[in-house]
Tab-separated table of C-alpha atoms and ligand atoms in Angstrom:
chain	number	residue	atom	x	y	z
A	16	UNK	CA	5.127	10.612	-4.551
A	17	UNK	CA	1.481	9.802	-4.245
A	18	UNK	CA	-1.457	11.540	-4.127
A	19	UNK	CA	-4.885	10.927	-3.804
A	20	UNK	CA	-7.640	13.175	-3.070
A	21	UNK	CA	-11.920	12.465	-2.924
A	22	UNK	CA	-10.990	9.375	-4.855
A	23	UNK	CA	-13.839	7.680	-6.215
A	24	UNK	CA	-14.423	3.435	-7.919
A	25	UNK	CA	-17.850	2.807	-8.232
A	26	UNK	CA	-18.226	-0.876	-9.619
A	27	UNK	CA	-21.631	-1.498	-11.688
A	28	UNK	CA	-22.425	-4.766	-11.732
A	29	UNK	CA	-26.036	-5.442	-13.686
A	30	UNK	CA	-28.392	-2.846	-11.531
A	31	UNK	CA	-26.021	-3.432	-8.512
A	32	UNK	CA	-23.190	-0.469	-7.770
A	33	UNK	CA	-20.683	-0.536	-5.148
A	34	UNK	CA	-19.266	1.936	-4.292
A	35	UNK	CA	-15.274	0.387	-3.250
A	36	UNK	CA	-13.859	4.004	-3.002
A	37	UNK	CA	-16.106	6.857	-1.667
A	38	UNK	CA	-14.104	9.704	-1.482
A	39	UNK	CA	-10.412	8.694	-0.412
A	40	UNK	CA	-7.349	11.046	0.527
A	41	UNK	CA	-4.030	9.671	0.636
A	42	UNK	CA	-0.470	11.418	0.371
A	43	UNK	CA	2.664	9.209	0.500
A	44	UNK	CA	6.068	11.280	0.557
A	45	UNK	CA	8.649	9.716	-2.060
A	46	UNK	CA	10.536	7.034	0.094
A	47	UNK	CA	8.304	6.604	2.579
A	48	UNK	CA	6.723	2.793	3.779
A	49	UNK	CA	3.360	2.858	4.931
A	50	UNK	CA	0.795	0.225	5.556
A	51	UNK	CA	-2.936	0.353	4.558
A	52	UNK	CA	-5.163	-1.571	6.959
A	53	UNK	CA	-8.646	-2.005	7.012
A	54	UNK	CA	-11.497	-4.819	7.198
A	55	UNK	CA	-12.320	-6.893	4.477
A	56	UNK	CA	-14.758	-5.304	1.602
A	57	UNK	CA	-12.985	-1.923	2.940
A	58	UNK	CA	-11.661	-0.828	-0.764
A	59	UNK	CA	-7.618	-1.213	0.297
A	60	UNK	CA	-6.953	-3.691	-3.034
A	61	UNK	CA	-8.869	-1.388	-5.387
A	62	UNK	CA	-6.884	1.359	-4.138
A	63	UNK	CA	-3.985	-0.634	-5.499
A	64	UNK	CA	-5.139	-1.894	-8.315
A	65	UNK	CA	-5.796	1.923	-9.385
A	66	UNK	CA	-2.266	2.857	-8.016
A	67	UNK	CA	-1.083	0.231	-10.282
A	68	UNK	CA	-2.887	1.291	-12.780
A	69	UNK	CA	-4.684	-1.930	-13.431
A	70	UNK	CA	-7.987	-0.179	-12.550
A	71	UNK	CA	-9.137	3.337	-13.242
A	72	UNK	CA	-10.636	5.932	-10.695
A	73	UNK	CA	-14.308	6.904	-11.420
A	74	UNK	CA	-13.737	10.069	-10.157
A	75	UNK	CA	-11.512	12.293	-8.603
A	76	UNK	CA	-7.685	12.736	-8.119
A	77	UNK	CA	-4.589	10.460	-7.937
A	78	UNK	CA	-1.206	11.364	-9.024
A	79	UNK	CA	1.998	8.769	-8.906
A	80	UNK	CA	5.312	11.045	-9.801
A	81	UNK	CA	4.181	13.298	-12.762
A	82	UNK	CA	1.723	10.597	-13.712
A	83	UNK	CA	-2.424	11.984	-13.321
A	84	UNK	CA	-3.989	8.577	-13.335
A	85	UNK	CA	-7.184	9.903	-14.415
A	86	UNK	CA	-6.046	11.291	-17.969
A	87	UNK	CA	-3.818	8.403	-19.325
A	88	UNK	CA	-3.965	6.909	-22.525
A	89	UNK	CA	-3.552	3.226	-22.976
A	90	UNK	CA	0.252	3.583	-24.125
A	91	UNK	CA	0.772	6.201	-20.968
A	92	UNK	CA	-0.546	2.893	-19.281
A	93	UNK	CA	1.931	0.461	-20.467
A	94	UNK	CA	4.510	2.729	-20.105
A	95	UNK	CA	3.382	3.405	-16.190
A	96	UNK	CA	2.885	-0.319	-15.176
A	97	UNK	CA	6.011	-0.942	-17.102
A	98	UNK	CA	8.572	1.201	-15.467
A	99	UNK	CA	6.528	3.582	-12.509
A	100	UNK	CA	5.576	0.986	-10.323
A	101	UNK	CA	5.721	-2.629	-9.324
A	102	UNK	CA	2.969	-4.609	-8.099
A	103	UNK	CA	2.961	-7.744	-5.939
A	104	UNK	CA	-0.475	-9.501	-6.143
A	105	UNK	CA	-2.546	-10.861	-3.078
A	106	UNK	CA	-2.427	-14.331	-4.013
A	107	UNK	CA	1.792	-15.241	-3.935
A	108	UNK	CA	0.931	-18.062	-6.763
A	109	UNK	CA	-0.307	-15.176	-8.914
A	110	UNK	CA	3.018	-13.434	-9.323
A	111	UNK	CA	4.741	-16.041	-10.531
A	112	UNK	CA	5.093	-18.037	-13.773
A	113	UNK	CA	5.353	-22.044	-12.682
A	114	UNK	CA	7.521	-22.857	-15.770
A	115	UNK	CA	10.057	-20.232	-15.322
A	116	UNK	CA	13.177	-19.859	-12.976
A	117	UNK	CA	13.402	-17.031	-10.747
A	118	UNK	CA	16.299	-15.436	-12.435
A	119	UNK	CA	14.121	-16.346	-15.670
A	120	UNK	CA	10.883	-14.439	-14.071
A	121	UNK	CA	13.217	-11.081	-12.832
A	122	UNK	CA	14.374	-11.035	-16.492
A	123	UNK	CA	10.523	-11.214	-18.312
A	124	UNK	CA	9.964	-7.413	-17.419
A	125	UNK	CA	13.540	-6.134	-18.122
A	126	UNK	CA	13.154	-7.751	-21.578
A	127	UNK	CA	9.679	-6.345	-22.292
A	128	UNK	CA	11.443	-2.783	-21.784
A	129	UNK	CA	14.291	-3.664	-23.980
A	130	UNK	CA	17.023	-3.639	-21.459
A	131	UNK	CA	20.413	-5.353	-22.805
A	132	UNK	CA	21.266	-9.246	-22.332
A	133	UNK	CA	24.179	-8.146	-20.011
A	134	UNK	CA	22.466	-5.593	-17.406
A	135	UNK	CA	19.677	-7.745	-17.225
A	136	UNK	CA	21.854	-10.665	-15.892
A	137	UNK	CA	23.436	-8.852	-13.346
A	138	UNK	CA	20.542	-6.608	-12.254
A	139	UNK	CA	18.348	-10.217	-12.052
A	140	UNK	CA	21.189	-11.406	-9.520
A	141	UNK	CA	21.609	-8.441	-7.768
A	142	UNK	CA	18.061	-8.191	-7.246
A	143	UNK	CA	17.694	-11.895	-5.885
A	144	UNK	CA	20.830	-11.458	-3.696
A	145	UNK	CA	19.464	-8.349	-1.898
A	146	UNK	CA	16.418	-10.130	-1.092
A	147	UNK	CA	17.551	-13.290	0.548
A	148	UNK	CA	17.024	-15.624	-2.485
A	149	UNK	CA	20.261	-15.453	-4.997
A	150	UNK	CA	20.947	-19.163	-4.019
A	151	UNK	CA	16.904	-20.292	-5.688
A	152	UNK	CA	17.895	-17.882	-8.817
A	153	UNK	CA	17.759	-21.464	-11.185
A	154	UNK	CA	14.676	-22.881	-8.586
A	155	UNK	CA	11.268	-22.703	-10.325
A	156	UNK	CA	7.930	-21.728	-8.065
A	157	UNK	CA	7.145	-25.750	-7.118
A	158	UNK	CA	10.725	-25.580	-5.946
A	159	UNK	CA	10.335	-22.398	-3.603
A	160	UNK	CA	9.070	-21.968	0.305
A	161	UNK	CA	6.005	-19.392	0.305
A	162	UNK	CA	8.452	-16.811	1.423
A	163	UNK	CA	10.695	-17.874	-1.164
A	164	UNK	CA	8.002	-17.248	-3.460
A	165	UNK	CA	7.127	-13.974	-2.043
A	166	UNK	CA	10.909	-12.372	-2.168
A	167	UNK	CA	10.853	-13.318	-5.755
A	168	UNK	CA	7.555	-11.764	-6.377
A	169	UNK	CA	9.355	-8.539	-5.457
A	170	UNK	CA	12.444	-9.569	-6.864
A	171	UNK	CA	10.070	-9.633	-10.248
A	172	UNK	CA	8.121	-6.122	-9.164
A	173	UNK	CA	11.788	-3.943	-8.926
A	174	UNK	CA	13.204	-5.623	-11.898
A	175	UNK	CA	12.589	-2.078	-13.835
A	176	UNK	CA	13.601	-0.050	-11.399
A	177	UNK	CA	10.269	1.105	-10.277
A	178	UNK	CA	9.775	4.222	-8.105
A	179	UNK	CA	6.817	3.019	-6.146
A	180	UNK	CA	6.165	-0.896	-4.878
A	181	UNK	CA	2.732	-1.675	-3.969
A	182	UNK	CA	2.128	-5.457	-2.354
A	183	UNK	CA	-1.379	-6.383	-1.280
A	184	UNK	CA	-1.436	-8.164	2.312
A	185	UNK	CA	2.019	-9.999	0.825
A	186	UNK	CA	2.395	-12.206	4.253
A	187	UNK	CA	-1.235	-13.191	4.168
A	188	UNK	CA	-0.566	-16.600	3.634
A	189	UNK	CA	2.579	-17.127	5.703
A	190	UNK	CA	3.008	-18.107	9.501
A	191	UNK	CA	4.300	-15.414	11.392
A	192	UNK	CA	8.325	-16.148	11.168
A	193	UNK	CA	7.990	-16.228	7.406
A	194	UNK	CA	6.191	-12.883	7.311
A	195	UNK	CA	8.510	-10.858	10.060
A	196	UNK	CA	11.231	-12.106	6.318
A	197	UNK	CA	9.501	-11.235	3.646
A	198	UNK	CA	8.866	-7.578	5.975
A	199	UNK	CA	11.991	-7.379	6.630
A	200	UNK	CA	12.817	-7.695	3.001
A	201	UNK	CA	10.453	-5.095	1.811
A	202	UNK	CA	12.425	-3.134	4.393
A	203	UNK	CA	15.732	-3.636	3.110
A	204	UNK	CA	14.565	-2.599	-0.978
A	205	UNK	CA	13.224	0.304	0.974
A	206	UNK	CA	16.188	1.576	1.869
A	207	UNK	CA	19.028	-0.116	-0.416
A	208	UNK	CA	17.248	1.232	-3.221
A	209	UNK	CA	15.135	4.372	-2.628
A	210	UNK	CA	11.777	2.718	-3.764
A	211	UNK	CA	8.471	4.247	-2.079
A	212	UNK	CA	6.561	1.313	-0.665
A	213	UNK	CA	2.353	0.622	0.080
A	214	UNK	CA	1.748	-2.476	1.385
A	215	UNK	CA	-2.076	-3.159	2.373
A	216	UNK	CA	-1.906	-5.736	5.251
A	217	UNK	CA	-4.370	-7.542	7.776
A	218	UNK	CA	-1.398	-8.593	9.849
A	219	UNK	CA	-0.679	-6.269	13.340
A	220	UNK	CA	2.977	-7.712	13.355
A	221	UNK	CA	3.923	-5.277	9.723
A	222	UNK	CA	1.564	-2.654	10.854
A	223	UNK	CA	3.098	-1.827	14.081
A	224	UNK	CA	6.786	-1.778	12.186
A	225	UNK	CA	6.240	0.798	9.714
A	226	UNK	CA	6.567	4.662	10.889
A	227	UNK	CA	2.724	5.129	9.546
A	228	UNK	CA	-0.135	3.221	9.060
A	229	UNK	CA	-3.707	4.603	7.441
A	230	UNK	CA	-6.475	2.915	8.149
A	231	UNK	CA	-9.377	2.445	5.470
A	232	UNK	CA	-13.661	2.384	6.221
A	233	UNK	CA	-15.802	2.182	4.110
A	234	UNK	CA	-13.540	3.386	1.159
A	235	UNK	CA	-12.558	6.018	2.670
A	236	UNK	CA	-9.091	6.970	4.879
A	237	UNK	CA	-10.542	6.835	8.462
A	238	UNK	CA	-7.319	7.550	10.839
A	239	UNK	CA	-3.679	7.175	10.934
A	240	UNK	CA	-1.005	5.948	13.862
A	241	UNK	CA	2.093	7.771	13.790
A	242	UNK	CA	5.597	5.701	15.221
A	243	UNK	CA	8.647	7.410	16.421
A	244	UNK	CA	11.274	6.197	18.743
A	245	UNK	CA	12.230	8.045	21.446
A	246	UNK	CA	14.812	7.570	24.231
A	247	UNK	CA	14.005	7.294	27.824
A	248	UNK	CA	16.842	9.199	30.409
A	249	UNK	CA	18.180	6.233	30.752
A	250	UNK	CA	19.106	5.855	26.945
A	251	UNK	CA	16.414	2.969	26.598
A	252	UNK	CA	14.902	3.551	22.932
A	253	UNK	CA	10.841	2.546	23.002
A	254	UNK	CA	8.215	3.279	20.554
A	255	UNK	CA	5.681	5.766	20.874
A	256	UNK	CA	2.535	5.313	18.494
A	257	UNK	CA	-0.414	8.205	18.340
A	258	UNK	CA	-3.503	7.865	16.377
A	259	UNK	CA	-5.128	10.368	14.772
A	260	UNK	CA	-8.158	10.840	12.715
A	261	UNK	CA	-7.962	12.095	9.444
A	262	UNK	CA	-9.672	15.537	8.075
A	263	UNK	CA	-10.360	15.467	4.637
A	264	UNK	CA	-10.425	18.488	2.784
A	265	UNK	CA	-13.792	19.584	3.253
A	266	UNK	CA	-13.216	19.382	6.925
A	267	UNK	CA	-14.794	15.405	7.527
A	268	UNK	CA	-13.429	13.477	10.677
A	269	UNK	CA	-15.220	10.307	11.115
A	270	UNK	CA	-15.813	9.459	14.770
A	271	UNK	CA	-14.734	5.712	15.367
A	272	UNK	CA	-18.293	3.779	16.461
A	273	UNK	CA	-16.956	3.313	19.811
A	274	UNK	CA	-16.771	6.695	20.784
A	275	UNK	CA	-20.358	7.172	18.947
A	276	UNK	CA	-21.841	4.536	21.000
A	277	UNK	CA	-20.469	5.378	24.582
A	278	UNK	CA	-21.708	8.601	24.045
A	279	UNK	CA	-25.228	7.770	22.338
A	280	UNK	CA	-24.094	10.014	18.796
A	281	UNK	CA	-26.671	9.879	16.679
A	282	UNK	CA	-27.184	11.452	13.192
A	283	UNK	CA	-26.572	15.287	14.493
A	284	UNK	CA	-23.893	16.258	17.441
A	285	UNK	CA	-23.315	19.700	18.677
A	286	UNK	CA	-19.713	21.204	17.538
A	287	UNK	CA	-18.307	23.142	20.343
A	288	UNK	CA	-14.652	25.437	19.405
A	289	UNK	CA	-13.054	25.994	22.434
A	290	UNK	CA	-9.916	28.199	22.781
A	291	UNK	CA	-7.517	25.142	22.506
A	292	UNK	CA	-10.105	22.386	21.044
A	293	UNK	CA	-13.534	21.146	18.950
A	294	UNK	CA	-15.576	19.330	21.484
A	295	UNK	CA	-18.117	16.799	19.662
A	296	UNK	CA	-20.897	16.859	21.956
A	297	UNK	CA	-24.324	14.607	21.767
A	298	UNK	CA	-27.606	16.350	20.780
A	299	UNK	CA	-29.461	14.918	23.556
B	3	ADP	P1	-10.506	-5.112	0.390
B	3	ADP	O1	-9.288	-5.360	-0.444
B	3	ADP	O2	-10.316	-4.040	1.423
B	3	ADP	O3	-11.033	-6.364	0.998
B	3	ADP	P2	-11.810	-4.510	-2.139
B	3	ADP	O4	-11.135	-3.305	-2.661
B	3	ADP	O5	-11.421	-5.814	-2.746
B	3	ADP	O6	-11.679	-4.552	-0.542
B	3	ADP	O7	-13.388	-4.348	-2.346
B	3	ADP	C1	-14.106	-3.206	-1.933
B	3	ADP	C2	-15.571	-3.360	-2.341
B	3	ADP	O8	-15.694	-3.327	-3.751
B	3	ADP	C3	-16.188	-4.668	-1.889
B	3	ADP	O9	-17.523	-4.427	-1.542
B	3	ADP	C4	-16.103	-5.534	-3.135
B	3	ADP	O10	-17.122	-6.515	-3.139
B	3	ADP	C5	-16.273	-4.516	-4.245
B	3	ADP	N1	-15.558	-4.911	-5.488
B	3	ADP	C6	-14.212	-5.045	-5.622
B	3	ADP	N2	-13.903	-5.371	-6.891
B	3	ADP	C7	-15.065	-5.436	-7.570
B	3	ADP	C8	-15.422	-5.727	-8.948
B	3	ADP	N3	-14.485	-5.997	-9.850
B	3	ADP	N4	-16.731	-5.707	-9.279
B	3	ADP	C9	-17.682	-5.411	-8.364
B	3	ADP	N5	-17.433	-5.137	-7.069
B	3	ADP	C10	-16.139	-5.146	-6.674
B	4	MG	MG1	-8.127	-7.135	-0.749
């Protein structure tokens, strides 16, 4: 469903460039949830703003669907942010319109594409009712809890029936019973309706519930922890999570600074194949 490879945003600002994305590689299978995590100033919400096409690569590849992000016109764009994806911003208060209901708010993007008077009505309420939040459908924002808000933020996202939801660190503001909701919530549009879901995320609590999380450095994907459940003899189901580092196509790991400061890695290390591994051993 997504794909990005040596993805590039350099931002000029005045002599100053920074370089937000330096080379990224991400693939996201259609119906898959993932999480991005990463530290701050690590590139994760101009990854999404270019997934949502609100931002534009500077160089290399990213593909949503059949869409190339790099060779759209301004109508392709429309059309894309319109009905490809949904987008839930970082700040909740963002998403939302203060004046406006939340059935009033889930019926703004359905109108902009011209659906009819009738499906929008029921496709606003079905919407609200999946996530949690039917009974607020005539409550404006000043009227809703933050995870209130946040349900109806993604109630507003799906309204068009997007294939892909992206939601930047969307339980960032809320205490930690509030978040395990709105998570749970992003779980159930998951997999009531099919949608492929990204959501970039500070907060251990999502991370460790999704089947995969990437991790972001530096703009780039650094290494990835795998979940599965698996069943002990005794028919106890537990979690098993294995991280891996991720090899981008021209054969880059990057060695987490831990392991390059136990081991004094400098600039150069000597690559060793073995029959069954690569040992990455210092130059000293
Ligand atoms: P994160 O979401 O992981 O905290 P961001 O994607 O927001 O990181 O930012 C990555 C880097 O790009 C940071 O160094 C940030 O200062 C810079 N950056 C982001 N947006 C802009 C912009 N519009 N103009 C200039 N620099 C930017
Ligand atoms: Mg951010």
């Amino acid at each position: 469903m997504i794909v990005c490879e040596s993805l590039v945003r350099i931002y000029q600002t005045g002599s100053i460039e920074v370089q937000a994305l330096q080379g990224l590689d991400l693939a996201v299978d259609r119906g898959e949830m993932i999480a991005v995590v990463g530290a701050s100033g690590s590139g994760k919400s101009t990854l999404l703003s270019i997934l949502a096409g609100i931002d534009a690569p500077t160089a290399g590849k990213a593909h949503v669907g059949e869409w190339d992000l790099l060779a759209m016109t301004r109508a392709d764009r429309v059309r894309y942010r319109r009905h490809t994806v949904g987008f839930v911003r970082q700040q909740t208060a963002s998403n939302l319109v203060p004046y406006l209901t939340a059935a009033q708010m889930v019926d703004l993007p359905m109108t902009a594409a011209r659906t009819p008077a009738s499906e929008r009505r029921e496709r606003a309420a079905e919407l609200l009712d999946t996530l949690g939040v039917g009974a607020c459908a005539d409550r404006r924002p000043g009227q809703l809890s933050g995870g209130q808000q946040m349900r109806v933020a993604i109630a507003v996202a799906l309204a068009n029936r997007p294939q892909v939801l992206l939601a930047d660190e969307p339980t960032g503001e809320l205490d930690t019973a509030t978040s395990a909701e709105v998570f749970e919530a992003l779980r159930t549009v998951n997999r009531e309706f099919g949608v492929t879901v990204v959501i970039v995320t500070h907060d251990p609590e999502v991370s460790g519930r999704v089947e995969r999380t990437v991790a972001i450095r530096d703009g780039r994907t650094s290494s990835e922890v795998l979940r599965r459940t698996a069943s002990h003899e005794n028919g106890e189901e537990h979690v098993i999570a294995e991280e891996y580092a991720v090899m981008d196509r021209a054969g880059r790991v990057q060695i987490p600074s831990d392991y390059r400061t136990a081991l004094e890695l400098t600039r150069r290390v000597r690559l060793v194949l073995e029959a069954d591994r690569v040992e990455i051993r210092s130059d000293q």
